[in-house]
Amino acid sequence: GQQVMQIPQYQHVQEGEDFTTYCNSSTTLSNIQWYKQRPGGHPVFLIQLVKSGEVKKQKRLTFQFGEAKKNSSLHITATQTTDVGTYFCATGRSQGNLIFGKGTKLSVKP
Amino acid sequence: DAGITQSPRHKVTETGTPVTLRCHQTENHRYMYWYRQDPGHGLRLIHYSYGVKDTDKGEVSDGYSVSRSKTEDFLLTLESATSSQTSVYFCAISEGLEGLGYTFGSGTRLTVV
């Protein structure tokens, strides 16, 4: 079945450094959603991308959807300790539900 | 998030006993989902519902059943709990419209001993 692979699994950065997580698929995706889960918390919806080559920004976060709609990335500029957590990508299936990647766990050293 | 609550928040149960987890929403959303989260596996779909009495299986449905007799409530039952079902269970809701994403509950941490 359809899968999305996320890399890296873990990322440790120094506060102020940039961070990027990637989401890849072998098949064309209809859309990509991104979620953030703080330690001990629940996933929170960040954004959805649907168009080929789409780029969206939320403050220090930049989301991209590849031209072939087979990959996506989330980039955080100048990380802060509040960025700590696990970032998940997810894509919608024909049944209307989402399949999630395994996530990238970000830790930020002050 | 406001509008979706899960109960209980924590539960310890013995192997072989039935367990029911409850998800309650006040958003009148059509779609409801149960996911489990385990280290190294991310979020995996157990069952979902697209309306009252309309449910379907997800990718890890064995050993679980669900019921939705009212729009606002979605129950997940472990028919005979096993240690492999020790996990964090998340309920989510969605309007099913483009771009709005899922809203997740705070989760239930279930330990089967």
mmCIF file of C-alpha atoms in Angstrom, chain B residues 2-86:
data_model
loop_
_atom_site.group_PDB
_atom_site.id
_atom_site.type_symbol
_atom_site.label_atom_id
_atom_site.label_comp_id
_atom_site.label_asym_id
_atom_site.label_seq_id
_atom_site.Cartn_x
_atom_site.Cartn_y
_atom_site.Cartn_z
ATOM 1 C CA ALA B 2 -11.032 21.899 22.717
ATOM 2 C CA GLY B 3 -13.856 19.871 21.234
ATOM 3 C CA ILE B 4 -12.376 16.382 21.531
ATOM 4 C CA THR B 5 -11.798 14.427 24.704
ATOM 5 C CA GLN B 6 -10.537 10.936 25.345
ATOM 6 C CA SER B 7 -11.175 8.815 28.406
ATOM 7 C CA PRO B 8 -9.571 7.422 30.370
ATOM 8 C CA ARG B 9 -6.218 9.210 30.068
ATOM 9 C CA HIS B 10 -4.350 6.302 31.626
ATOM 10 C CA LYS B 11 -5.323 2.688 32.191
ATOM 11 C CA VAL B 12 -3.586 -0.443 33.399
ATOM 12 C CA THR B 13 -5.366 -3.683 32.669
ATOM 13 C CA GLU B 14 -4.663 -7.395 32.806
ATOM 14 C CA THR B 15 -4.110 -9.670 29.849
ATOM 15 C CA GLY B 16 -7.325 -11.214 28.610
ATOM 16 C CA THR B 17 -9.699 -8.557 29.903
ATOM 17 C CA PRO B 18 -11.859 -6.421 27.608
ATOM 18 C CA VAL B 19 -11.119 -2.696 27.548
ATOM 19 C CA THR B 20 -13.117 0.177 26.053
ATOM 20 C CA LEU B 21 -11.675 3.564 25.259
ATOM 21 C CA ARG B 22 -13.946 6.491 24.593
ATOM 22 C CA CYS B 23 -13.598 9.443 22.245
ATOM 23 C CA HIS B 24 -16.088 12.286 22.545
ATOM 24 C CA GLN B 25 -16.348 15.303 20.251
ATOM 25 C CA THR B 26 -18.434 18.429 20.366
ATOM 26 C CA GLU B 27 -17.507 19.638 16.844
ATOM 27 C CA ASN B 28 -20.156 17.617 14.976
ATOM 28 C CA HIS B 29 -17.450 16.347 12.615
ATOM 29 C CA ARG B 30 -18.410 13.471 10.359
ATOM 30 C CA TYR B 31 -15.114 11.583 10.443
ATOM 31 C CA MET B 32 -13.513 9.990 13.496
ATOM 32 C CA TYR B 33 -10.383 7.859 13.732
ATOM 33 C CA TRP B 34 -8.489 5.686 16.173
ATOM 34 C CA TYR B 35 -4.694 5.508 15.897
ATOM 35 C CA ARG B 36 -2.103 3.816 18.024
ATOM 36 C CA GLN B 37 1.387 5.213 18.503
ATOM 37 C CA ASP B 38 4.363 3.038 19.272
ATOM 38 C CA PRO B 39 8.101 3.834 19.226
ATOM 39 C CA GLY B 40 9.535 3.202 15.793
ATOM 40 C CA HIS B 41 6.124 2.813 14.168
ATOM 41 C CA GLY B 42 4.685 6.302 14.218
ATOM 42 C CA LEU B 43 0.904 6.565 14.050
ATOM 43 C CA ARG B 44 -0.996 3.580 12.701
ATOM 44 C CA LEU B 45 -4.693 3.576 11.884
ATOM 45 C CA ILE B 46 -6.821 1.038 13.750
ATOM 46 C CA HIS B 47 -10.380 1.867 12.671
ATOM 47 C CA TYR B 48 -12.232 4.868 11.377
ATOM 48 C CA SER B 49 -15.797 6.091 11.001
ATOM 49 C CA TYR B 50 -17.388 8.187 8.279
ATOM 50 C CA GLY B 51 -20.765 8.513 9.958
ATOM 51 C CA VAL B 52 -23.078 7.054 12.566
ATOM 52 C CA LYS B 53 -22.907 3.261 12.336
ATOM 53 C CA ASP B 54 -20.472 3.555 9.394
ATOM 54 C CA THR B 55 -17.052 2.216 10.266
ATOM 55 C CA ASP B 56 -14.161 0.546 8.493
ATOM 56 C CA LYS B 57 -10.883 -1.162 9.295
ATOM 57 C CA GLY B 58 -7.482 0.440 9.223
ATOM 58 C CA GLU B 59 -4.082 -1.160 8.842
ATOM 59 C CA VAL B 60 -3.843 -2.675 12.365
ATOM 60 C CA SER B 61 -7.435 -3.635 13.197
ATOM 61 C CA ASP B 62 -6.923 -7.198 14.458
ATOM 62 C CA GLY B 63 -8.015 -7.531 18.086
ATOM 63 C CA TYR B 64 -9.975 -4.268 18.025
ATOM 64 C CA SER B 65 -13.584 -3.359 17.372
ATOM 65 C CA VAL B 66 -15.345 0.010 17.250
ATOM 66 C CA SER B 67 -18.806 1.423 17.525
ATOM 67 C CA ARG B 68 -20.360 4.746 16.704
ATOM 68 C CA SER B 69 -23.998 5.011 17.730
ATOM 69 C CA LYS B 70 -23.956 8.829 17.966
ATOM 70 C CA THR B 71 -22.093 11.476 15.983
ATOM 71 C CA GLU B 72 -20.205 12.609 19.048
ATOM 72 C CA ASP B 73 -18.956 9.274 20.403
ATOM 73 C CA PHE B 74 -16.525 6.750 18.932
ATOM 74 C CA LEU B 75 -15.660 3.769 21.104
ATOM 75 C CA LEU B 76 -12.648 1.508 20.698
ATOM 76 C CA THR B 77 -12.825 -1.942 22.312
ATOM 77 C CA LEU B 78 -9.974 -4.336 22.861
ATOM 78 C CA GLU B 79 -11.862 -7.577 22.966
ATOM 79 C CA SER B 80 -9.236 -9.483 24.976
ATOM 80 C CA ALA B 81 -6.262 -7.293 25.800
ATOM 81 C CA THR B 82 -2.752 -8.552 25.069
ATOM 82 C CA SER B 83 0.637 -7.130 25.998
ATOM 83 C CA SER B 84 1.215 -6.192 22.339
ATOM 84 C CA GLN B 85 -1.663 -3.735 22.673
ATOM 85 C CA THR B 86 0.230 -1.703 25.256
#
